[in-house]
Amino acid sequence: PDGYYAFIDQFPHSPRVVDARRRIDDQKAAEAAKATAEARAETCRREGEALAGKVAQRAEPAELQALLSVSTCAAQRPAIEQALAEAKKVKAAAVCEADRSSLAKAGADLAAAQAAMAGVTCEPVRAEAKTLVAKLQAQESRARAEAQAKALAQRTCDAAASALDAVDLADPAA
């Protein structure tokens, strides 16, 4: 551009001054575009490094979501979205594993299983917990029914024994 400025200074009334100014403007625009492209490339490089660091640290989905929300590099967005999806899967798997562990600790205790089910957030484990609670409730109902049947049988036997004890074998009318 310096040569164009010198030309304009030496020949200010030349019809070529318009061309010189246009070339100066074109060169400035090209330099600005190059600077913008370099800045974008640097931004993408920094965002790529930030993503790599977060992936290496096994970042929480919220951290990756925050990175996605401030990302200005269109080339990095798909990679951030993929990392976010993977982090969500990993977190969901960890939650499900913790819920399964909590449910397993309840064992065959109905009250403990119901309490564990209340804290379950993983849908597949919630379904397992509902099945377990239903099974334990059915077992408890059967056990209660069996106990009631035994108690009734015992009362019947006791009543028959009392009636039999009341019979006087020495009395010919009996």
Coordinates of N, CA, C and O in Angstrom, one line a residue:
P1 N 0.8 -1.2 0.0 CA 0.0 0.0 0.0 C 0.9 1.3 0.0 O 0.4 2.3 -0.4
D2 N 2.1 1.2 0.5 CA 2.9 2.4 0.6 C 3.2 3.0 -0.8 O 3.2 4.2 -1.0
G3 N 3.3 2.1 -1.8 CA 3.6 2.6 -3.2 C 2.3 3.3 -3.7 O 2.4 4.3 -4.4
Y4 N 1.1 2.8 -3.3 CA -0.1 3.4 -3.8 C -0.3 4.8 -3.1 O -0.7 5.8 -3.8
Y5 N 0.1 4.9 -1.8 CA 0.1 6.2 -1.2 C 1.0 7.2 -1.8 O 0.7 8.4 -2.0
A6 N 2.2 6.7 -2.1 CA 3.2 7.6 -2.8 C 2.7 8.0 -4.1 O 2.8 9.2 -4.5
F7 N 2.0 7.1 -4.9 CA 1.5 7.5 -6.2 C 0.4 8.6 -6.0 O 0.4 9.6 -6.8
I8 N -0.5 8.4 -5.0 CA -1.5 9.4 -4.8 C -1.0 10.7 -4.4 O -1.4 11.8 -4.9
D9 N 0.1 10.7 -3.6 CA 0.8 12.0 -3.2 C 1.4 12.7 -4.4 O 1.3 13.9 -4.5
Q10 N 2.0 11.9 -5.3 CA 2.7 12.5 -6.4 C 1.8 12.9 -7.5 O 2.0 13.9 -8.2
F11 N 0.7 12.2 -7.7 CA -0.2 12.5 -8.8 C -1.7 12.5 -8.3 O -2.5 11.7 -8.6
P12 N -2.0 13.5 -7.5 CA -3.3 13.6 -6.8 C -4.4 13.8 -7.8 O -5.6 13.4 -7.5
H13 N -4.2 14.3 -9.0 CA -5.3 14.6 -10.0 C -5.3 13.5 -11.1 O -6.1 13.7 -12.0
S14 N -4.6 12.5 -11.0 CA -4.6 11.4 -12.0 C -5.8 10.6 -11.9 O -6.4 10.3 -10.9
P15 N -6.3 10.2 -13.1 CA -7.5 9.3 -13.1 C -7.2 7.9 -12.4 O -8.1 7.2 -12.0
R16 N -6.0 7.6 -12.3 CA -5.6 6.3 -11.7 C -5.6 6.3 -10.1 O -5.4 5.3 -9.5
V17 N -5.8 7.5 -9.6 CA -5.9 7.6 -8.1 C -7.1 6.8 -7.6 O -7.0 6.1 -6.5
V18 N -8.2 6.7 -8.3 CA -9.3 5.9 -7.9 C -8.9 4.5 -7.8 O -9.2 3.8 -6.9
D19 N -8.2 4.0 -8.8 CA -7.7 2.6 -8.8 C -6.8 2.4 -7.7 O -6.8 1.3 -7.0
A20 N -5.9 3.3 -7.4 CA -4.9 3.2 -6.3 C -5.7 3.1 -5.0 O -5.3 2.2 -4.1
R21 N -6.7 3.9 -4.8 CA -7.4 3.9 -3.5 C -8.2 2.5 -3.4 O -8.3 2.0 -2.3
R22 N -8.8 2.1 -4.5 CA -9.5 0.8 -4.5 C -8.5 -0.3 -4.1 O -8.9 -1.2 -3.3
R23 N -7.3 -0.3 -4.6 CA -6.3 -1.4 -4.3 C -5.9 -1.3 -2.8 O -5.7 -2.3 -2.2
I24 N -5.8 -0.1 -2.3 CA -5.5 0.1 -0.9 C -6.6 -0.5 -0.1 O -6.3 -1.2 0.9
D25 N -7.8 -0.2 -0.4 CA -9.0 -0.7 0.3 C -9.0 -2.2 0.2 O -9.3 -2.9 1.2
D26 N -8.7 -2.7 -1.0 CA -8.8 -4.2 -1.2 C -7.7 -4.9 -0.3 O -7.9 -5.9 0.3
Q27 N -6.5 -4.3 -0.3 CA -5.4 -4.8 0.5 C -5.8 -4.8 2.0 O -5.5 -5.7 2.8
K28 N -6.4 -3.7 2.5 CA -6.8 -3.6 3.9 C -7.8 -4.6 4.2 O -7.8 -5.2 5.3
A29 N -8.8 -4.8 3.3 CA -9.8 -5.8 3.5 C -9.2 -7.2 3.6 O -9.6 -8.0 4.4
A30 N -8.3 -7.5 2.7 CA -7.6 -8.8 2.7 C -6.8 -9.0 4.0 O -6.9 -10.1 4.5
E31 N -6.2 -8.0 4.4 CA -5.4 -8.1 5.7 C -6.4 -8.3 6.9 O -6.1 -9.1 7.8
A32 N -7.5 -7.6 6.9 CA -8.5 -7.7 7.9 C -9.1 -9.2 7.9 O -9.3 -9.8 8.9
A33 N -9.4 -9.6 6.7 CA -9.9 -11.0 6.5 C -8.9 -12.0 7.0 O -9.3 -13.0 7.7
K34 N -7.7 -11.8 6.7 CA -6.6 -12.7 7.1 C -6.5 -12.7 8.7 O -6.4 -13.8 9.3
A35 N -6.5 -11.5 9.3 CA -6.5 -11.4 10.7 C -7.7 -12.1 11.4 O -7.6 -12.8 12.4
T36 N -8.9 -11.9 10.8 CA -10.1 -12.5 11.3 C -10.0 -14.0 11.2 O -10.3 -14.7 12.2
A37 N -9.5 -14.5 10.1 CA -9.3 -16.0 9.9 C -8.3 -16.5 10.9 O -8.5 -17.6 11.5
E38 N -7.2 -15.8 11.1 CA -6.2 -16.2 12.1 C -6.8 -16.2 13.5 O -6.6 -17.2 14.3
A39 N -7.6 -15.2 13.8 CA -8.2 -15.2 15.2 C -9.2 -16.3 15.3 O -9.3 -16.9 16.4
R40 N -10.0 -16.6 14.3 CA -10.9 -17.8 14.3 C -10.2 -19.1 14.5 O -10.6 -19.9 15.3
A41 N -9.1 -19.2 13.8 CA -8.3 -20.4 13.9 C -7.7 -20.6 15.3 O -7.7 -21.7 15.9
E42 N -7.3 -19.5 15.9 CA -6.8 -19.5 17.3 C -7.9 -19.8 18.3 O -7.7 -20.6 19.2
T43 N -9.0 -19.3 18.0 CA -10.2 -19.6 18.9 C -10.5 -21.0 18.8 O -10.8 -21.7 19.8
C44 N -10.6 -21.6 17.6 CA -10.9 -23.0 17.4 C -9.8 -23.9 18.1 O -10.1 -24.9 18.7
R45 N -8.6 -23.5 18.0 CA -7.5 -24.2 18.6 C -7.7 -24.2 20.1 O -7.6 -25.3 20.8
R46 N -7.9 -23.1 20.7 CA -8.1 -23.0 22.2 C -9.3 -23.8 22.6 O -9.3 -24.5 23.6
E47 N -10.5 -23.7 21.8 CA -11.6 -24.4 22.2 C -11.4 -25.9 22.1 O -11.9 -26.7 22.9
G48 N -10.6 -26.3 21.1 CA -10.2 -27.8 20.9 C -9.4 -28.2 22.1 O -9.6 -29.3 22.6
E49 N -8.5 -27.4 22.6 CA -7.7 -27.7 23.7 C -8.5 -27.8 25.0 O -8.3 -28.7 25.8
A50 N -9.4 -26.9 25.1 CA -10.3 -26.9 26.3 C -11.2 -28.2 26.3 O -11.4 -28.8 27.3
L51 N -11.7 -28.5 25.1 CA -12.5 -29.8 25.0 C -11.6 -31.0 25.4 O -12.1 -31.9 26.1
A52 N -10.4 -31.0 24.8 CA -9.6 -32.2 25.1 C -9.3 -32.3 26.6 O -9.3 -33.4 27.1
G53 N -9.1 -31.2 27.2 CA -8.8 -31.2 28.6 C -10.0 -31.7 29.4 O -9.9 -32.5 30.4
K54 N -11.2 -31.2 29.0 CA -12.4 -31.6 29.8 C -12.7 -33.1 29.5 O -13.1 -33.8 30.5
V55 N -12.4 -33.6 28.3 CA -12.6 -35.0 28.0 C -11.6 -35.9 28.8 O -12.0 -36.9 29.4
A56 N -10.4 -35.4 28.9 CA -9.4 -36.1 29.6 C -9.7 -36.2 31.1 O -9.4 -37.2 31.8
Q57 N -10.3 -35.1 31.6 CA -10.7 -35.0 33.1 C -12.0 -35.7 33.4 O -12.5 -35.7 34.5
R58 N -12.7 -36.3 32.3 CA -14.0 -36.8 32.4 C -15.0 -35.8 33.1 O -15.6 -36.1 34.1
A59 N -15.1 -34.7 32.4 CA -15.8 -33.6 32.9 C -17.3 -34.0 33.0 O -17.8 -34.8 32.3
E60 N -18.0 -33.3 33.9 CA -19.4 -33.5 34.1 C -20.2 -32.9 32.9 O -19.6 -31.9 32.3
P61 N -21.3 -33.4 32.6 CA -22.1 -32.8 31.5 C -22.3 -31.3 31.6 O -22.3 -30.6 30.6
A62 N -22.5 -30.8 32.8 CA -22.7 -29.4 33.0 C -21.5 -28.6 32.5 O -21.7 -27.5 31.9
E63 N -20.3 -29.1 32.7 CA -19.1 -28.3 32.3 C -19.1 -28.3 30.7 O -18.7 -27.3 30.2
L64 N -19.4 -29.4 30.1 CA -19.4 -29.5 28.7 C -20.5 -28.7 28.1 O -20.3 -28.0 27.0
Q65 N -21.6 -28.6 28.7 CA -22.7 -27.8 28.3 C -22.3 -26.3 28.3 O -22.6 -25.5 27.4
A66 N -21.6 -25.9 29.4 CA -21.1 -24.6 29.5 C -20.1 -24.2 28.4 O -20.2 -23.2 27.8
L67 N -19.3 -25.2 28.1 CA -18.3 -25.0 27.0 C -19.0 -24.8 25.7 O -18.7 -24.0 24.9
L68 N -20.1 -25.7 25.5 CA -20.9 -25.6 24.3 C -21.6 -24.2 24.1 O -21.6 -23.6 23.1
S69 N -22.1 -23.7 25.3 CA -22.8 -22.4 25.2 C -21.9 -21.2 24.9 O -22.4 -20.2 24.4
V70 N -20.6 -21.3 25.2 CA -19.7 -20.2 24.9 C -18.9 -20.4 23.7 O -18.1 -19.6 23.3
S71 N -19.0 -21.6 23.1 CA -18.2 -21.9 21.9 C -18.6 -21.0 20.7 O -19.8 -20.8 20.4
T72 N -17.6 -20.5 20.1 CA -17.8 -19.6 18.9 C -17.2 -20.3 17.7 O -17.4 -19.7 16.6
C73 N -16.6 -21.4 17.8 CA -16.0 -22.1 16.7 C -17.0 -23.2 16.2 O -17.2 -24.2 16.8
A74 N -17.5 -22.9 15.0 CA -18.5 -23.9 14.4 C -17.9 -25.2 14.2 O -18.6 -26.2 14.3
A75 N -16.6 -25.3 13.9 CA -15.9 -26.6 13.7 C -15.8 -27.4 15.0 O -15.8 -28.7 14.9
Q76 N -15.8 -26.8 16.1 CA -15.7 -27.5 17.4 C -17.0 -27.9 18.0 O -17.1 -28.8 18.8
R77 N -18.1 -27.3 17.6 CA -19.4 -27.6 18.2 C -19.8 -29.1 18.0 O -20.3 -29.6 19.0
P78 N -19.7 -29.7 16.9 CA -20.0 -31.1 16.8 C -19.2 -32.0 17.8 O -19.8 -32.9 18.4
A79 N -18.0 -31.7 17.9 CA -17.1 -32.5 18.8 C -17.5 -32.3 20.3 O -17.6 -33.2 21.1
I80 N -17.9 -31.0 20.6 CA -18.4 -30.7 22.0 C -19.7 -31.4 22.2 O -19.9 -32.0 23.3
E81 N -20.6 -31.4 21.2 CA -21.9 -32.0 21.4 C -21.7 -33.5 21.6 O -22.4 -34.2 22.4
Q82 N -20.8 -34.1 20.8 CA -20.5 -35.6 21.0 C -20.0 -35.9 22.4 O -20.4 -36.8 23.0
A83 N -19.0 -35.1 22.8 CA -18.5 -35.3 24.1 C -19.5 -35.1 25.2 O -19.5 -35.9 26.2
L84 N -20.4 -34.2 25.0 CA -21.5 -33.9 26.0 C -22.4 -35.2 26.0 O -22.8 -35.6 27.1
A85 N -22.8 -35.7 24.8 CA -23.6 -36.9 24.8 C -22.9 -38.1 25.5 O -23.6 -38.8 26.3
E86 N -21.7 -38.3 25.3 CA -20.9 -39.3 25.9 C -20.9 -39.1 27.4 O -21.0 -40.1 28.2
A87 N -20.7 -37.9 27.9 CA -20.6 -37.6 29.3 C -22.0 -37.9 29.9 O -22.0 -38.4 31.1
K88 N -23.0 -37.6 29.2 CA -24.4 -37.8 29.8 C -24.6 -39.4 29.9 O -25.2 -39.8 30.9
K89 N -24.1 -40.1 28.9 CA -24.3 -41.6 29.0 C -23.5 -42.1 30.1 O -24.0 -43.0 30.8
V90 N -22.3 -41.7 30.3 CA -21.4 -42.2 31.4 C -22.1 -41.8 32.7 O -22.1 -42.7 33.6
K91 N -22.6 -40.6 32.9 CA -23.2 -40.2 34.1 C -24.4 -41.0 34.4 O -24.7 -41.5 35.5
A92 N -25.2 -41.2 33.3 CA -26.5 -42.0 33.5 C -26.1 -43.5 33.9 O -26.8 -44.1 34.8
A93 N -25.1 -44.0 33.3 CA -24.6 -45.4 33.7 C -24.1 -45.4 35.1 O -24.5 -46.4 35.9
A94 N -23.4 -44.4 35.6 CA -23.0 -44.4 37.0 C -24.1 -44.2 37.9 O -24.1 -44.9 39.0
V95 N -25.1 -43.4 37.6 CA -26.3 -43.3 38.4 C -27.0 -44.6 38.5 O -27.5 -45.0 39.6
C96 N -27.2 -45.3 37.4 CA -27.9 -46.6 37.4 C -27.1 -47.6 38.2 O -27.8 -48.4 38.9
E97 N -25.8 -47.6 38.1 CA -25.0 -48.5 38.9 C -25.2 -48.2 40.4 O -25.3 -49.2 41.2
A98 N -25.2 -47.0 40.7 CA -25.3 -46.6 42.2 C -26.7 -47.0 42.7 O -26.9 -47.5 43.8
D99 N -27.7 -46.8 41.8 CA -29.1 -47.2 42.2 C -29.2 -48.7 42.3 O -29.9 -49.2 43.3
R100 N -28.6 -49.4 41.4 CA -28.6 -50.9 41.5 C -28.0 -51.4 42.8 O -28.4 -52.3 43.4
S101 N -26.9 -50.7 43.1 CA -26.1 -51.1 44.3 C -27.0 -50.8 45.6 O -27.1 -51.7 46.5
S102 N -27.7 -49.7 45.6 CA -28.5 -49.3 46.7 C -29.7 -50.3 46.8 O -30.1 -50.8 47.9
L103 N -30.2 -50.7 45.7 CA -31.3 -51.7 45.7 C -30.9 -53.1 46.1 O -31.6 -53.8 46.8
A104 N -29.7 -53.5 45.7 CA -29.1 -54.8 46.1 C -28.9 -54.8 47.6 O -29.1 -55.9 48.2
K105 N -28.5 -53.7 48.2 CA -28.3 -53.7 49.6 C -29.6 -54.0 50.4 O -29.6 -54.4 51.5
A106 N -30.7 -53.6 49.8 CA -32.0 -53.8 50.5 C -32.3 -55.3 50.6 O -33.0 -55.7 51.6
G107 N -31.8 -56.1 49.7 CA -32.0 -57.6 49.8 C -33.5 -57.9 49.8 O -34.3 -57.5 48.9
A108 N -33.9 -58.8 50.7 CA -35.3 -59.3 50.8 C -36.2 -58.5 51.8 O -37.2 -58.9 52.1
D109 N -35.6 -57.4 52.2 CA -36.4 -56.5 53.2 C -37.3 -55.6 52.4 O -36.8 -54.7 51.7
L110 N -38.6 -55.8 52.6 CA -39.6 -55.0 51.9 C -39.5 -53.5 52.2 O -39.4 -52.7 51.3
A111 N -39.4 -53.1 53.5 CA -39.3 -51.7 53.8 C -38.0 -51.1 53.2 O -38.0 -50.0 52.7
A112 N -36.9 -51.8 53.3 CA -35.6 -51.3 52.7 C -35.7 -51.2 51.2 O -35.2 -50.2 50.6
A113 N -36.4 -52.1 50.6 CA -36.6 -52.0 49.1 C -37.4 -50.9 48.7 O -37.2 -50.2 47.8
Q114 N -38.5 -50.6 49.5 CA -39.4 -49.5 49.2 C -38.6 -48.2 49.5 O -38.7 -47.2 48.7
A115 N -37.8 -48.1 50.5 CA -37.0 -46.9 50.8 C -36.0 -46.7 49.6 O -35.7 -45.6 49.2
A116 N -35.3 -47.8 49.2 CA -34.4 -47.7 48.1 C -35.0 -47.2 46.8 O -34.5 -46.4 46.1
M117 N -36.3 -47.7 46.6 CA -37.0 -47.4 45.4 C -37.3 -45.9 45.3 O -37.3 -45.2 44.3
A118 N -37.6 -45.3 46.5 CA -37.9 -43.9 46.6 C -36.7 -43.0 46.1 O -36.9 -41.9 45.6
G119 N -35.5 -43.5 46.3 CA -34.3 -42.7 45.9 C -33.8 -43.0 44.5 O -32.8 -42.4 44.1
V120 N -34.4 -43.9 43.8 CA -33.9 -44.4 42.5 C -34.3 -43.3 41.5 O -35.4 -42.9 41.4
T121 N -33.3 -42.9 40.6 CA -33.6 -41.9 39.6 C -33.4 -42.6 38.2 O -33.8 -42.0 37.2
C122 N -32.8 -43.7 38.1 CA -32.6 -44.4 36.9 C -33.8 -45.2 36.5 O -34.2 -46.1 37.3
E123 N -34.4 -45.0 35.3 CA -35.7 -45.6 35.0 C -35.6 -47.2 34.9 O -36.4 -47.8 35.4
P124 N -34.5 -47.7 34.3 CA -34.5 -49.2 34.3 C -34.4 -49.8 35.7 O -35.0 -50.8 36.0
V125 N -33.6 -49.1 36.5 CA -33.5 -49.6 37.9 C -34.8 -49.4 38.7 O -35.2 -50.2 39.5
R126 N -35.5 -48.3 38.4 CA -36.8 -48.1 39.0 C -37.8 -49.2 38.6 O -38.5 -49.7 39.5
A127 N -37.8 -49.7 37.4 CA -38.6 -50.8 37.0 C -38.2 -52.0 37.7 O -39.1 -52.8 38.2
E128 N -36.9 -52.3 37.9 CA -36.4 -53.4 38.6 C -36.9 -53.3 40.1 O -37.3 -54.3 40.7
A129 N -36.8 -52.1 40.7 CA -37.2 -51.9 42.0 C -38.7 -52.2 42.2 O -39.2 -52.8 43.2
K130 N -39.5 -51.7 41.2 CA -41.0 -52.0 41.3 C -41.3 -53.5 41.3 O -42.1 -53.9 42.0
T131 N -40.6 -54.2 40.4 CA -40.7 -55.6 40.3 C -40.3 -56.3 41.6 O -41.1 -57.2 42.1
L132 N -39.2 -55.9 42.2 CA -38.8 -56.5 43.5 C -39.8 -56.2 44.6 O -40.1 -57.1 45.4
V133 N -40.2 -54.9 44.7 CA -41.2 -54.6 45.7 C -42.5 -55.4 45.6 O -43.0 -55.9 46.5
A134 N -42.9 -55.5 44.3 CA -44.2 -56.3 44.1 C -44.0 -57.8 44.5 O -44.8 -58.4 45.1
K135 N -42.8 -58.3 44.2 CA -42.5 -59.7 44.6 C -42.4 -59.8 46.1 O -43.0 -60.8 46.6
L136 N -41.8 -58.9 46.7 CA -41.7 -59.0 48.2 C -43.0 -58.8 48.9 O -43.3 -59.4 49.9
Q137 N -43.9 -57.9 48.3 CA -45.2 -57.7 48.8 C -46.0 -59.0 48.7 O -46.8 -59.4 49.6
A138 N -45.9 -59.7 47.5 CA -46.6 -60.9 47.3 C -46.1 -62.0 48.3 O -47.0 -62.7 48.8
Q139 N -44.8 -62.0 48.5 CA -44.3 -63.0 49.5 C -44.8 -62.7 50.9 O -45.2 -63.6 51.6
E140 N -44.8 -61.4 51.2 CA -45.3 -61.0 52.5 C -46.8 -61.4 52.7 O -47.3 -61.8 53.7
S141 N -47.6 -61.1 51.6 CA -49.0 -61.4 51.7 C -49.3 -62.9 51.8 O -50.1 -63.4 52.6
R142 N -48.5 -63.7 51.1 CA -48.6 -65.2 51.2 C -48.2 -65.7 52.6 O -48.9 -66.5 53.2
A143 N -47.2 -65.1 53.1 CA -46.7 -65.5 54.5 C -47.8 -65.1 55.5 O -48.1 -65.9 56.4
R144 N -48.4 -63.9 55.3 CA -49.5 -63.5 56.2 C -50.7 -64.4 56.1 O -51.3 -64.8 57.1
A145 N -51.0 -64.8 54.9 CA -52.2 -65.7 54.7 C -51.9 -67.1 55.3 O -52.8 -67.7 55.9
E146 N -50.7 -67.5 55.1 CA -50.3 -68.8 55.7 C -50.4 -68.8 57.2 O -50.8 -69.7 57.9
A147 N -49.9 -67.7 57.8 CA -49.9 -67.5 59.3 C -51.3 -67.5 59.8 O -51.7 -68.1 60.8
Q148 N -52.2 -66.8 59.0 CA -53.6 -66.7 59.4 C -54.3 -68.1 59.3 O -55.0 -68.5 60.2
A149 N -53.9 -68.8 58.3 CA -54.5 -70.2 58.1 C -54.0 -71.1 59.2 O -54.8 -71.9 59.8
K150 N -52.8 -71.0 59.6 CA -52.2 -71.8 60.7 C -52.9 -71.4 62.0 O -53.2 -72.3 62.8
A151 N -53.1 -70.1 62.2 CA -53.7 -69.6 63.4 C -55.1 -70.2 63.5 O -55.6 -70.6 64.6
L152 N -55.8 -70.1 62.4 CA -57.2 -70.6 62.4 C -57.3 -72.1 62.6 O -58.1 -72.6 63.4
A153 N -56.3 -72.8 62.0 CA -56.3 -74.3 62.2 C -56.0 -74.6 63.7 O -56.5 -75.5 64.3
Q154 N -55.1 -73.8 64.2 CA -54.7 -74.0 65.6 C -55.9 -73.7 66.5 O -56.2 -74.5 67.5
R155 N -56.6 -72.6 66.3 CA -57.8 -72.3 67.1 C -58.9 -73.4 66.9 O -59.5 -73.8 67.9
T156 N -59.0 -74.0 65.7 CA -60.0 -75.0 65.5 C -59.6 -76.3 66.3 O -60.4 -76.9 66.9
C157 N -58.3 -76.6 66.2 CA -57.8 -77.8 67.0 C -58.0 -77.6 68.5 O -58.4 -78.5 69.2
D158 N -57.7 -76.3 68.9 CA -57.8 -76.0 70.3 C -59.3 -76.1 70.8 O -59.6 -76.7 71.9
A159 N -60.2 -75.7 70.0 CA -61.6 -75.7 70.3 C -62.1 -77.2 70.3 O -62.8 -77.6 71.2
A160 N -61.6 -78.0 69.4 CA -62.0 -79.4 69.3 C -61.4 -80.1 70.5 O -62.0 -81.0 71.1
A161 N -60.2 -79.8 70.9 CA -59.5 -80.4 72.0 C -60.3 -80.0 73.3 O -60.5 -80.9 74.2
S162 N -60.7 -78.8 73.4 CA -61.5 -78.3 74.6 C -62.8 -79.1 74.7 O -63.2 -79.6 75.7
A163 N -63.5 -79.3 73.5 CA -64.7 -80.0 73.5 C -64.5 -81.4 73.8 O -65.3 -82.1 74.6
L164 N -63.4 -82.0 73.4 CA -63.1 -83.4 73.7 C -62.8 -83.6 75.1 O -63.2 -84.6 75.8
D165 N -62.1 -82.6 75.7 CA -61.7 -82.6 77.1 C -62.9 -82.5 78.0 O -63.0 -83.1 79.1
A166 N -64.0 -81.9 77.5 CA -65.2 -81.7 78.3 C -66.0 -82.9 78.3 O -66.9 -83.1 79.2
V167 N -65.8 -83.9 77.5 CA -66.6 -85.1 77.5 C -66.1 -86.0 78.6 O -64.9 -86.2 78.7
D168 N -67.0 -86.4 79.4 CA -66.7 -87.3 80.5 C -66.9 -88.7 80.1 O -68.0 -89.2 79.8
L169 N -65.8 -89.4 79.9 CA -65.8 -90.8 79.4 C -66.5 -91.8 80.4 O -66.9 -92.8 80.0
A170 N -66.5 -91.4 81.6 CA -67.1 -92.3 82.6 C -68.6 -92.1 82.6 O -69.3 -93.0 83.1
D171 N -69.2 -91.1 82.1 CA -70.6 -90.9 82.0 C -71.2 -91.7 80.8 O -70.8 -91.5 79.7
P172 N -72.1 -92.6 81.1 CA -72.6 -93.5 80.1 C -73.4 -92.6 79.0 O -73.6 -93.0 77.9
A173 N -73.9 -91.5 79.4 CA -74.7 -90.7 78.4 C -73.9 -90.0 77.4 O -74.4 -89.6 76.3
A174 N -72.6 -89.9 77.7 CA -71.7 -89.2 76.8 C -71.4 -90.1 75.7 O -71.3 -90.4 74.7

